[in-house]
Short mmCIF file of C-alpha atoms in Angstrom, two decimals:
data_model
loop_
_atom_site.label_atom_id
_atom_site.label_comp_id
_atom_site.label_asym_id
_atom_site.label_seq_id
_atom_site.Cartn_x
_atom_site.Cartn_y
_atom_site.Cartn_z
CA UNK A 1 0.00 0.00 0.00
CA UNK A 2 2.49 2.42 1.10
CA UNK A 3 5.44 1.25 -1.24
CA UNK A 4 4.70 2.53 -5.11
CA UNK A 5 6.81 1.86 -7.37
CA UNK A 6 7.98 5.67 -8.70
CA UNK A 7 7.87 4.01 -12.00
CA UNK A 8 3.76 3.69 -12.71
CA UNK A 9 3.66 6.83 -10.75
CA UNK A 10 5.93 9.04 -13.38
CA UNK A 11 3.80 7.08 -16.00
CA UNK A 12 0.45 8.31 -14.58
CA UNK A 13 2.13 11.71 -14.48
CA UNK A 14 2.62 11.82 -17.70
CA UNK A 15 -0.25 10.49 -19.44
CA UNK A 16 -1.98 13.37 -17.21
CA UNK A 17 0.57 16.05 -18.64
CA UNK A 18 -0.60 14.09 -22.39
CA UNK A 19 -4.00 14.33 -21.86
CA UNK A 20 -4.14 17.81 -20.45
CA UNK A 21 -1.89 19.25 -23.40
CA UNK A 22 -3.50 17.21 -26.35
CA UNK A 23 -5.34 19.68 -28.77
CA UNK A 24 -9.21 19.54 -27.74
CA UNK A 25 -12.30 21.31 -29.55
CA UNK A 26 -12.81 24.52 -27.65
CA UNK A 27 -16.03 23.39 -25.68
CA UNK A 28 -14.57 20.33 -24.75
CA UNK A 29 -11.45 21.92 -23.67
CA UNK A 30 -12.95 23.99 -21.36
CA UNK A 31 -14.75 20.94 -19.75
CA UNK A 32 -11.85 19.17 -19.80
CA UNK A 33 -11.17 17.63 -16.33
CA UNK A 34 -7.71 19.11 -14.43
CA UNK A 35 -5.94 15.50 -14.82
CA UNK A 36 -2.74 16.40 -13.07
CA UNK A 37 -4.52 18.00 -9.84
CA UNK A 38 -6.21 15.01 -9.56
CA UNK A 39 -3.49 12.20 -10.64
CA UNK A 40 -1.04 14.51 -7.70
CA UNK A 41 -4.01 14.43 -5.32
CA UNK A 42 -4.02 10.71 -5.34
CA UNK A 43 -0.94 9.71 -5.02
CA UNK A 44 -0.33 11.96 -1.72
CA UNK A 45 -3.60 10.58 -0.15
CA UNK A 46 -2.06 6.93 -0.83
CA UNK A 47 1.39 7.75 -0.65
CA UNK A 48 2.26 7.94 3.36
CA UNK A 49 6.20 7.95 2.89
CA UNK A 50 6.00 10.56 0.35
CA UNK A 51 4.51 14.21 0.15
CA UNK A 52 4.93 14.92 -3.25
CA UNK A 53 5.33 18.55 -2.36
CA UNK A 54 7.93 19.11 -4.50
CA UNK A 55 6.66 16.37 -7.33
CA UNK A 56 3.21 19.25 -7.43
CA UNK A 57 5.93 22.06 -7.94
CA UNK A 58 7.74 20.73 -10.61
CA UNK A 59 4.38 19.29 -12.09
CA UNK A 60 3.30 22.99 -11.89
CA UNK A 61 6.16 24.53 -13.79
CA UNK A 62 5.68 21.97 -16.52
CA UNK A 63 1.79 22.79 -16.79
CA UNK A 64 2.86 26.12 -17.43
CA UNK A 65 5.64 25.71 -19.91
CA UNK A 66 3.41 24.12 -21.93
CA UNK A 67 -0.39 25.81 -20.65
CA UNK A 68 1.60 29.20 -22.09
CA UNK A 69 0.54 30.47 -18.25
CA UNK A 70 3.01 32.58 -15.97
CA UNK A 71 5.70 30.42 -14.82
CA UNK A 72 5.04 29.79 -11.21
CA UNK A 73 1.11 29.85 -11.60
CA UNK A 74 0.01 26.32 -11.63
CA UNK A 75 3.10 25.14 -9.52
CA UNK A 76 1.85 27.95 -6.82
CA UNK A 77 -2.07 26.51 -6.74
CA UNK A 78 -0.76 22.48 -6.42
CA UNK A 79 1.53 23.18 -4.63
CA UNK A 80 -1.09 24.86 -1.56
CA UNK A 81 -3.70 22.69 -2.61
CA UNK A 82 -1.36 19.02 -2.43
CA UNK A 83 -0.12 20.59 1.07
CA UNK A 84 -3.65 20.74 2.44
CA UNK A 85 -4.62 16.99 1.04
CA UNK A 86 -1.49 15.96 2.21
CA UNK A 87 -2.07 17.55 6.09
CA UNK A 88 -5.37 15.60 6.04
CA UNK A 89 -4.36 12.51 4.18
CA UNK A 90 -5.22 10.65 6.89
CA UNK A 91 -8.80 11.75 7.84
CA UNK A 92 -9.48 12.25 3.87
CA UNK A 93 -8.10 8.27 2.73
CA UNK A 94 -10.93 6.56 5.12
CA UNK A 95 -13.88 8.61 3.72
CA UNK A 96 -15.89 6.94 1.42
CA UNK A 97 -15.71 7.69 -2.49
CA UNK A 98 -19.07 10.12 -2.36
CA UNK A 99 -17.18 11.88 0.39
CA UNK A 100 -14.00 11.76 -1.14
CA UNK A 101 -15.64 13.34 -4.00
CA UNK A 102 -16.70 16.58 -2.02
CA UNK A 103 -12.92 17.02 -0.80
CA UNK A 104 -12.11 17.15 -4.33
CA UNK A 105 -14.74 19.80 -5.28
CA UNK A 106 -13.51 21.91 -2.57
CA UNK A 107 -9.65 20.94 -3.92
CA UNK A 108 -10.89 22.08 -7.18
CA UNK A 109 -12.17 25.15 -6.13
CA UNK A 110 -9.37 26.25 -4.42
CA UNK A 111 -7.13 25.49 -7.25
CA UNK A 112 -8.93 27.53 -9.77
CA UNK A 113 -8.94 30.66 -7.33
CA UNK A 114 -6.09 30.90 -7.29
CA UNK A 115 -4.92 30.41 -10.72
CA UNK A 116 -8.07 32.81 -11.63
CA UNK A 117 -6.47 34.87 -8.51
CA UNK A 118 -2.95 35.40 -10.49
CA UNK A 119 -4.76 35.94 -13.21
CA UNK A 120 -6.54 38.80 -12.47
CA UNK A 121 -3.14 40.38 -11.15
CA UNK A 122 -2.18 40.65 -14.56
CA UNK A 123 -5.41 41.62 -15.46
CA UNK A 124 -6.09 38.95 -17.93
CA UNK A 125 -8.74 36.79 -15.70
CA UNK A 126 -10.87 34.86 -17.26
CA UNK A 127 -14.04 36.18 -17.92
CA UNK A 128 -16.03 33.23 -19.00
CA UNK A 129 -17.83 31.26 -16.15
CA UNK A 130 -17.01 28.07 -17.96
CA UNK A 131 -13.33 28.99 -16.25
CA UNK A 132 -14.92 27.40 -13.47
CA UNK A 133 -16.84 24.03 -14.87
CA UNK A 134 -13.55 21.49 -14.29
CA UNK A 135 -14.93 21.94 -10.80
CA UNK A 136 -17.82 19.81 -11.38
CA UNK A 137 -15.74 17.61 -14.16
CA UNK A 138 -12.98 17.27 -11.35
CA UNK A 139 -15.73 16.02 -8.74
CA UNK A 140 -17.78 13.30 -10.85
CA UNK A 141 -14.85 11.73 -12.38
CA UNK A 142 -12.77 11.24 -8.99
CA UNK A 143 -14.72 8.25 -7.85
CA UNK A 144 -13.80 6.68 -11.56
CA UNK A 145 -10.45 7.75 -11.41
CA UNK A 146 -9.53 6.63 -8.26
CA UNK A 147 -11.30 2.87 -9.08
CA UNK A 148 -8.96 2.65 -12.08
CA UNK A 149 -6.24 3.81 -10.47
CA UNK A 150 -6.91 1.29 -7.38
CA UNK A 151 -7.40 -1.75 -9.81
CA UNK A 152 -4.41 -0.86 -11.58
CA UNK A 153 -2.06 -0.89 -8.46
CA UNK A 154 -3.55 -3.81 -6.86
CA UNK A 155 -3.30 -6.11 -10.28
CA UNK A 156 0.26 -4.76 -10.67
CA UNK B 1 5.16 16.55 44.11
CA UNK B 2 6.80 18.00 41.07
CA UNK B 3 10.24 16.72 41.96
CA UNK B 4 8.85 13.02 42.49
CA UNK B 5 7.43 13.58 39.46
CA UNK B 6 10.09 14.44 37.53
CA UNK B 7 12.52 11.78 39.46
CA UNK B 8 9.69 9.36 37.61
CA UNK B 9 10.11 10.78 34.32
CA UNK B 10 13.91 10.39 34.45
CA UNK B 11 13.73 6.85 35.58
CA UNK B 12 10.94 6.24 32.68
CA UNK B 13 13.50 7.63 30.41
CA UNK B 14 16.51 5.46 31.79
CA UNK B 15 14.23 2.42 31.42
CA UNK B 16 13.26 3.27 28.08
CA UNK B 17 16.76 3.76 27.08
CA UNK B 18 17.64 0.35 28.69
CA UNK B 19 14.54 -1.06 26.59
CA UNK B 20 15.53 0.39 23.27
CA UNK B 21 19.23 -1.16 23.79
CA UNK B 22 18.40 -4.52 24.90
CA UNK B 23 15.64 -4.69 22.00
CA UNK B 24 18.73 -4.19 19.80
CA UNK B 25 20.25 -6.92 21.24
CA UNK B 26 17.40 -8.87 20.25
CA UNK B 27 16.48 -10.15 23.84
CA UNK B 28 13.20 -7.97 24.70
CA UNK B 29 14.29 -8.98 28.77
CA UNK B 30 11.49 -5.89 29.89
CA UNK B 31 8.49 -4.85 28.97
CA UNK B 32 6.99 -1.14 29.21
CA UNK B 33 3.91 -0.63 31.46
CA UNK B 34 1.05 1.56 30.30
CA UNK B 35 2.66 3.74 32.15
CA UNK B 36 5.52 4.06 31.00
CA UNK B 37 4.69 3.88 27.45
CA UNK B 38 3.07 7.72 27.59
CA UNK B 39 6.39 8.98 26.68
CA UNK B 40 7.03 7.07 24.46
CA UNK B 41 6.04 9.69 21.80
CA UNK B 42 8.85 11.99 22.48
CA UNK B 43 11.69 9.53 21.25
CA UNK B 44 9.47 9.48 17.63
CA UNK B 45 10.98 11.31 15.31
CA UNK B 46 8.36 13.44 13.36
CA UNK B 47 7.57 11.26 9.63
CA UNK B 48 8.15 14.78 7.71
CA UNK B 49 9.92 17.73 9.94
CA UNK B 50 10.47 20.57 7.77
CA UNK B 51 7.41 20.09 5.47
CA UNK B 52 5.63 22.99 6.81
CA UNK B 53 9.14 25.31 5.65
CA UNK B 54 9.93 23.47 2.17
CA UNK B 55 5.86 24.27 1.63
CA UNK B 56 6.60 28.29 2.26
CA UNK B 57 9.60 27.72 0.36
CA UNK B 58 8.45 26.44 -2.84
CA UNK B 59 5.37 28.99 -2.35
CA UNK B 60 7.96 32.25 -2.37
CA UNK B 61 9.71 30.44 -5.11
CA UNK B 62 5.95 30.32 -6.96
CA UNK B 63 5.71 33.90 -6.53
CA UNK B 64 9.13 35.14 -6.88
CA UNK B 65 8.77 33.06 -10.66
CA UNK B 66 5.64 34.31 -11.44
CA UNK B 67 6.50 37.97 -10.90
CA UNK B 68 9.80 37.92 -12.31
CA UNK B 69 7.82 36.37 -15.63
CA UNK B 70 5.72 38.99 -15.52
CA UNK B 71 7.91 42.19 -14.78
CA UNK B 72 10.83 41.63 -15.80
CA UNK B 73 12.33 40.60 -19.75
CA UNK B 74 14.97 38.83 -18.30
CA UNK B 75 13.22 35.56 -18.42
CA UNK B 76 12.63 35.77 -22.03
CA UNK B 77 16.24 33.83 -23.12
CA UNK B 78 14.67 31.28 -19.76
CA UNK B 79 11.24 31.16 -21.67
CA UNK B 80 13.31 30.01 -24.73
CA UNK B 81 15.03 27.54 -23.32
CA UNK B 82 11.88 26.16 -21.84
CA UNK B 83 10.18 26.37 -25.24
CA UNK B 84 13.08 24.09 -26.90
CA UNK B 85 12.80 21.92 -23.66
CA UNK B 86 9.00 21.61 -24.54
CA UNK B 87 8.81 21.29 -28.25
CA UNK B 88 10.04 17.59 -28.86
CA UNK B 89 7.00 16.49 -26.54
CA UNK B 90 4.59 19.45 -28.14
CA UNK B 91 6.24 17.55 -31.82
CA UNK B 92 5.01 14.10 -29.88
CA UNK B 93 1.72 14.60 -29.31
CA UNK B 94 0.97 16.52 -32.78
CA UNK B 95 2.82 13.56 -34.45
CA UNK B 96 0.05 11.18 -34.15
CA UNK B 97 -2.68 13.66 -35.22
CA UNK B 98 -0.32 14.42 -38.48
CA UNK B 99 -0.27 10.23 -39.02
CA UNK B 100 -4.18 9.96 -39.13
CA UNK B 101 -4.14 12.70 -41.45
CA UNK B 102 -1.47 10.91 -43.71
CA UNK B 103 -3.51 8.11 -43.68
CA UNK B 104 -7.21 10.00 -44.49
CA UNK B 105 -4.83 11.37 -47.57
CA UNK B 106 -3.73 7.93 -48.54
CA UNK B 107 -7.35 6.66 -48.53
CA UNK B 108 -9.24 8.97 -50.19
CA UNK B 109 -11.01 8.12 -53.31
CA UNK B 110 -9.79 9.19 -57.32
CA UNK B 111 -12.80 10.68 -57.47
CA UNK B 112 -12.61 12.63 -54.88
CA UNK B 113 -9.25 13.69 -55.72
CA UNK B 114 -10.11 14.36 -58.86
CA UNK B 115 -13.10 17.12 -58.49
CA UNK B 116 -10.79 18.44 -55.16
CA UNK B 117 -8.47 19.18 -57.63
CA UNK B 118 -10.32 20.27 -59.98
CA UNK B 119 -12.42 22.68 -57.73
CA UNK B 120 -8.80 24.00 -56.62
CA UNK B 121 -8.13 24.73 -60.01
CA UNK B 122 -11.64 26.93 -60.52
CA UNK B 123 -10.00 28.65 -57.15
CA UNK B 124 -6.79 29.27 -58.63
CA UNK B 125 -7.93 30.65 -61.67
CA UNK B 126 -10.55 32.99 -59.96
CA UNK B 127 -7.84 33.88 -57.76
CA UNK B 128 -4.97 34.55 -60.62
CA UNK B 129 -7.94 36.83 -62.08
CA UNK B 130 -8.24 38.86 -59.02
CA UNK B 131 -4.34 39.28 -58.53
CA UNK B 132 -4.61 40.63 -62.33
CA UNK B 133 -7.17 43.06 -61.05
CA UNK B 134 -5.06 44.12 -57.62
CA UNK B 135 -1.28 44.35 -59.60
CA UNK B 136 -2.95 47.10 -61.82
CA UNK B 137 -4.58 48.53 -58.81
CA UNK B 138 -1.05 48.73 -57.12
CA UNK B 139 0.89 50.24 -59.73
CA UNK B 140 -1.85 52.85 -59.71
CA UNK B 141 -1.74 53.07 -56.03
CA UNK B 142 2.56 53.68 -56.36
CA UNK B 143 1.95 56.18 -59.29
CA UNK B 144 -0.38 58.20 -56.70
CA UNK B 145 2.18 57.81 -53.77
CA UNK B 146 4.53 58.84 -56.48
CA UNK B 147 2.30 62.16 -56.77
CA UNK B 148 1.93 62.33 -53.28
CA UNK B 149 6.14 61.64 -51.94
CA UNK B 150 5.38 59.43 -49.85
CA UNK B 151 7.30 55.75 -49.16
CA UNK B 152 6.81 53.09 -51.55
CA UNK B 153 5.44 49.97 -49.97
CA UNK B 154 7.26 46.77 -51.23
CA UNK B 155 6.35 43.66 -51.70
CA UNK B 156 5.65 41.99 -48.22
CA UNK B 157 7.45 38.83 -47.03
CA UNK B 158 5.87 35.33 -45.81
CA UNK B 159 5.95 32.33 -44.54
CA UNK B 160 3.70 29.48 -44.23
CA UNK B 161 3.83 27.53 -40.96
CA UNK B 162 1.52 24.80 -39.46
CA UNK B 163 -0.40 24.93 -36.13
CA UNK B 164 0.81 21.76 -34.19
CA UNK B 165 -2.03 20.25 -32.44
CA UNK B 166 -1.44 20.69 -28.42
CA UNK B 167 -3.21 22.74 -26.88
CA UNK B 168 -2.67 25.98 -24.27
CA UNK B 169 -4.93 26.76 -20.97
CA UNK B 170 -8.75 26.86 -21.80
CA UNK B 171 -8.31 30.46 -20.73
CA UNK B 172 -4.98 31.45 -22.80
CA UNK B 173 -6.27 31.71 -26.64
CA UNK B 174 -2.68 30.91 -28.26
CA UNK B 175 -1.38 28.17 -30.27
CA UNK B 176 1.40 26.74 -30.96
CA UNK B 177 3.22 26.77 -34.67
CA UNK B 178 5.93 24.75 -35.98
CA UNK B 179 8.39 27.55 -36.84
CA UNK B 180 10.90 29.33 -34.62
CA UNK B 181 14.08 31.25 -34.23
CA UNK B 182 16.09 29.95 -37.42
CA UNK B 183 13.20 30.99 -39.97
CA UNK B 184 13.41 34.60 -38.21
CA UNK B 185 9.98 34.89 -36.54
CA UNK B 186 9.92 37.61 -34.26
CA UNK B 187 7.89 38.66 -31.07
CA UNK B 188 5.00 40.92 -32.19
CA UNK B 189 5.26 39.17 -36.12
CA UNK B 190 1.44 39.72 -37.50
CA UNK B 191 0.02 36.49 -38.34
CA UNK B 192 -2.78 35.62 -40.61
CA UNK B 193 -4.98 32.83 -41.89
CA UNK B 194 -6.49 32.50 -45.42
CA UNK B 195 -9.41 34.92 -44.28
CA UNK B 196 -8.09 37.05 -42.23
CA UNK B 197 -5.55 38.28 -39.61
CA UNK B 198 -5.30 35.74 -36.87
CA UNK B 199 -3.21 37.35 -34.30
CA UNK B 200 0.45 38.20 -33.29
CA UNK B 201 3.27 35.90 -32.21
CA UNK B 202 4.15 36.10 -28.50
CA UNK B 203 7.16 34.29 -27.83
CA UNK B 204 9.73 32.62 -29.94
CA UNK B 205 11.95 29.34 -29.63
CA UNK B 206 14.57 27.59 -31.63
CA UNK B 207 11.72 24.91 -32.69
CA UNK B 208 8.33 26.48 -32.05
CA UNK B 209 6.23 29.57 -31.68
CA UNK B 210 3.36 30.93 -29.85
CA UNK B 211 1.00 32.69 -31.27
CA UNK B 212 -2.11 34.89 -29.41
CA UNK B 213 -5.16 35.16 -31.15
CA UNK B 214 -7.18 38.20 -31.55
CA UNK B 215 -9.70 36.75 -29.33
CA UNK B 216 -7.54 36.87 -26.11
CA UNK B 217 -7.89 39.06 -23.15
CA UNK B 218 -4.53 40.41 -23.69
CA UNK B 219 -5.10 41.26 -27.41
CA UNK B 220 -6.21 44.44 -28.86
CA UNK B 221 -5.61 45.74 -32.66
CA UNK B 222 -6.39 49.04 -34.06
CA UNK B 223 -8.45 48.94 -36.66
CA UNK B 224 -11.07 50.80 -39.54
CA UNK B 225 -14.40 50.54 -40.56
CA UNK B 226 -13.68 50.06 -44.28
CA UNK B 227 -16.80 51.70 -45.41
CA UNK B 228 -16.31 55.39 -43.73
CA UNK B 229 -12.47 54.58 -42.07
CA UNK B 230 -13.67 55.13 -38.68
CA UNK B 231 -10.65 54.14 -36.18
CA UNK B 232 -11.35 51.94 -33.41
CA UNK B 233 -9.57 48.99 -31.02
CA UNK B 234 -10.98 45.94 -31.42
CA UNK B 235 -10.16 43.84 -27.92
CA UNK B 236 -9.82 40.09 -27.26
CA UNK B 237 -12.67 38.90 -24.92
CA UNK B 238 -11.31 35.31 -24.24
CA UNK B 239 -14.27 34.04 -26.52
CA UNK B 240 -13.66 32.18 -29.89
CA UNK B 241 -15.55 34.07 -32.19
CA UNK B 242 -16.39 37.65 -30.56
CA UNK B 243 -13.89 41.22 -30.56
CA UNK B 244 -14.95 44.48 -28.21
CA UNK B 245 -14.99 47.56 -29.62
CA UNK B 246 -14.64 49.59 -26.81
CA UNK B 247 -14.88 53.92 -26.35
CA UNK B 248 -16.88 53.97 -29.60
CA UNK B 249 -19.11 57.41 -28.61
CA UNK B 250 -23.07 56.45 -29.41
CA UNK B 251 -22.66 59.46 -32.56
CA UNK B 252 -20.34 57.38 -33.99
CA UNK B 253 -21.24 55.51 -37.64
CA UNK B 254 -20.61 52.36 -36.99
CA UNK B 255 -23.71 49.64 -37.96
CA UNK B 256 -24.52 45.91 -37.68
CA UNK B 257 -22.18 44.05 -40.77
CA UNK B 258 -19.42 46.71 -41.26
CA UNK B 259 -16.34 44.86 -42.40
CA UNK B 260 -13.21 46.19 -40.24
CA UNK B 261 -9.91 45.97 -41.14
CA UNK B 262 -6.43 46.69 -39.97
CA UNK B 263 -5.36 50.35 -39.51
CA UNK B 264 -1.42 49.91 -39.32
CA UNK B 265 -1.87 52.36 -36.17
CA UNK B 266 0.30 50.61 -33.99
CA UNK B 267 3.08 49.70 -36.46
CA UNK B 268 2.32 46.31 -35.46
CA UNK B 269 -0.37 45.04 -37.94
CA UNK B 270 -0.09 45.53 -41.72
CA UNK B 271 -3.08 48.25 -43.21
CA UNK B 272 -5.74 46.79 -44.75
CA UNK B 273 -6.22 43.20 -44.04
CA UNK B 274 -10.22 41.86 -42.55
CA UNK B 275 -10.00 42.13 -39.25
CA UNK B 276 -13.78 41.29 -37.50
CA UNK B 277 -17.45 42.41 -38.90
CA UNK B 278 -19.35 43.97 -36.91
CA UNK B 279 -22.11 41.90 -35.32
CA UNK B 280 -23.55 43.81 -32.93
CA UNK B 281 -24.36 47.67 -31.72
CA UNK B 282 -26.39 48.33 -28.70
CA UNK B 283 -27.04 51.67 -27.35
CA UNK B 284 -27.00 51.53 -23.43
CA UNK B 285 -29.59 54.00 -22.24
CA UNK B 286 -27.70 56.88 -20.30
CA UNK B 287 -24.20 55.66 -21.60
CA UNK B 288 -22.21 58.06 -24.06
CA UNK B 289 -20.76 54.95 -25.54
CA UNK B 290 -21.79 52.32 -27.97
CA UNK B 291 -21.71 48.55 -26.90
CA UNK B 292 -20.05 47.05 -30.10
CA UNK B 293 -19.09 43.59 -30.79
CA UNK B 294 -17.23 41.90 -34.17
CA UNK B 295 -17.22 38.02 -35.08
CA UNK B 296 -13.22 37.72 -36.18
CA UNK B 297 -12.82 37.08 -40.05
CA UNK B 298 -10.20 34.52 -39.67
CA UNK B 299 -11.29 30.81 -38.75
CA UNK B 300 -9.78 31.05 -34.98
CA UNK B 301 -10.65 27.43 -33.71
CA UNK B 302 -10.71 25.59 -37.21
CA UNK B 303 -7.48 26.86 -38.87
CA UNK B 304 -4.28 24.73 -40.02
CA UNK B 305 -2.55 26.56 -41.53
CA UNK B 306 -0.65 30.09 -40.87
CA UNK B 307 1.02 32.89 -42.82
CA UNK B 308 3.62 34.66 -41.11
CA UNK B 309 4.13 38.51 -42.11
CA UNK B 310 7.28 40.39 -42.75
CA UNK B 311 5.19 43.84 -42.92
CA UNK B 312 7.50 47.45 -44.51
CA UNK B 313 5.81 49.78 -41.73
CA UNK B 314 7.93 52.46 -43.95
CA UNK B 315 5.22 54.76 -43.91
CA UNK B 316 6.83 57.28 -42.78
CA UNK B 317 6.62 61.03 -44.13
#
């Protein structure tokens, strides 16, 4: 449980950082669930050796090398958000999935603020509410996520 | 009391020391009493001690990045770097988009081929006609600057480049194209699809470019209203297919399907390419300004293909 193998989790990493660069329709990209929030969140509620502080930093930078973001935008919101999880791992890991689910739509909320929050101190905030609909993309597709990623771990 | 006390918490200590050392040696001769085992906790070392400090660390380093990115244009050769870092996974991803492609090419019918090409051809020919039309129309135009002493304009440079298919924030309208440093692209390079002008190019690597469309927040371009060559900015508004016209005053003549096109006030854009048509003008009641909005000319979400400018802004008196 506790040992991973840093192998599959640089692989899930990735085919987060994949899926979230991959070129989308516009509608659907602005549905498009925030993969590596939720791939980081994960691993440091399963993780108990690990924090994977650092890991959301770096995973931060590289979402805005290639999100064409301010460097040190997305590596600021994981980075506070991961830290939280990571304080509460412990009460957070023993709630059930439904439950889970609300963590992450608070996670999700927090994220966007304050990405939307940098944002607007370069005056260039989003002004479309859809900005804010990966909360609610985030939320229904954690209890699948976390199945998959469960199966995938325990087959391994 | 406080001095037995403590005498008890130095002999639990001794004990626990004792404990600890003959556990190493593998015999487990005494066992801790409940007790006893309520200090325990202070010989555990914390599982992560300076978590709390590397979080406030990496959270300075956050801001420090993103305000240094912001403020200051010593980042830009950094930004580079990060680009070339970047562009063999950004050529990655758009490789297996390019391969489906290849292979809808390789399937396609004769047929098809056939009236493609020869619906191309119709193109072409309707298109040589109108060149015809515009070379006479420029050599008038340089007689008449000829009258006039003012700078020739030459014959503009460009390049064709290809939108690679990864994609930016949902927020950040820019794409990426396959053409960098080495084919000269410059920051602030106009850049325009077969309709229309598309946008500018923002940054600049040794492999690829960004470029922001017209549509984002940070965008603005002056512009004209062909018909009556009323000047106006037409501002991104982080939606695909709509341009603000802001500080238009409600006497101005400005009405629903007025084509606008670039006004070459900034030095940035060439004159006289489509811009946006109008698609909207509301009066507010008790406003002295007109609420006007433009659809873009240029296919903003559906294009493929670019054409980079090399614009002579040498219209200078």
């Amino acid at each position: 449980m506790n040992r991973q193998s840093t192998g599959f989790i640089i692989l899930t990493l990735v085919i987060a950082v994949l899926l979230t660069i991959f070129a989308l329709p516009m509608w659907l990209r602005w549905i498009w669930p925030d993969f590596v929030l939720l791939i980081l969140i994960y691993w440091s509620l399963h993780i108990e050796t690990r924090s994977g502080i650092f890991t959301a930093w770096i995973m931060g930078i590289i979402l805005d090398i290639f999100g064409g973001t301010l460097l040190g935008e997305h590596a600021l919101a994981l980075t506070i958000v991961i830290y939280l999880i990571f304080k509460l791992q412990k009460q957070i890991r023993v709630f059930p999935l439904s439950q889970q689910a609300g963590v992450i739509f608070v996670a999700s909320i927090l994220y966007l603020a304050i990405v939307y929050w940098v944002q607007g101190a370069i005056s260039a905030a989003p002004n479309s509410f859809l900005f804010w609909v990966p909360i609610v993309t985030n939320t229904l597709l954690w209890p699948w996520l976390s199945m998959w990623l469960q199966k995938f771990r325990t087959t391994r | 009391m406080k001095l037995v006390s403590r005498h008890q918490k130095f002999a639990a200590v001794f004990v626990g020391l004792l404990a600890s050392f003959t556990t190493k040696l593998g015999k487990p001769t005494y066992q801790l009493t409940t007790k006893e085992r309520v200090i325990r906790p202070i010989f555990v070392r914390k599982a992560f001690p300076f978590q709390g400090l590397k979080t406030l660390t990496l959270i300075i380093l956050a801001i420090v990045l993103i305000v240094c990115d912001h403020r200051s244009t010593s980042f830009v050769p950094v930004r580079k770097v990060l680009s070339a870092v970047a562009a063999p996974i950004q050529y990655a991803v758009d490789w297996p988009v390019q391969v489906v492609v290849a292979i809808q090419d390789n399937f396609r019918f004769k047929q098809t081929l056939l009236a493609q090409n020869a619906e191309l051809n119709a193109q072409l020919l309707i298109a040589q006609a109108q060149l015809q039309k515009s070379l006479a129309l420029e050599k008038e135009n340089l007689e008449l600057r000829n009258l006039l002493q003012s700078a020739n304009e030459h014959n503009e440079k460009v390049l064709i480049a290809r939108i690679l298919a990864v994609d930016s924030d949902a927020f950040i309208d820019e794409v990426v194209i396959d053409k960098g440093t080495p084919e000269g692209i410059f920051v602030g390079q106009p850049v325009l699809d077969a309709s229309g002008i598309f946008g500018q190019v923002v940054q600049v690597g040794p492999l690829t470019s960004r470029v922001m469309l017209l549509t984002d927040p940070r965008s603005g371009i002056p512009i004209q209203v062909l018909r009556n060559g009323l000047r106006a900015i037409a501002i991104g508004n982080g939606e695909t297919d709509r341009l603000l016209l802001p500080n238009l005053s409600v006497t101005s003549d400005i009405k629903v399907g007025d084509e606008l096109v670039s006004s070459n006030l900034g030095e940035r854009f060439p004159q006289g390419y489509p811009a946006a048509t109008v698609t909207s003008v509301k009066t507010p009641p008790g406003s002295s300004f007109l609420i006007v909005s433009a659809k873009p000319t240029a296919n903003l979400d559906g294009a493929n293909l670019l054409l980079l400018l090399w614009p002579h802004n040498s219209i200078k008196p």
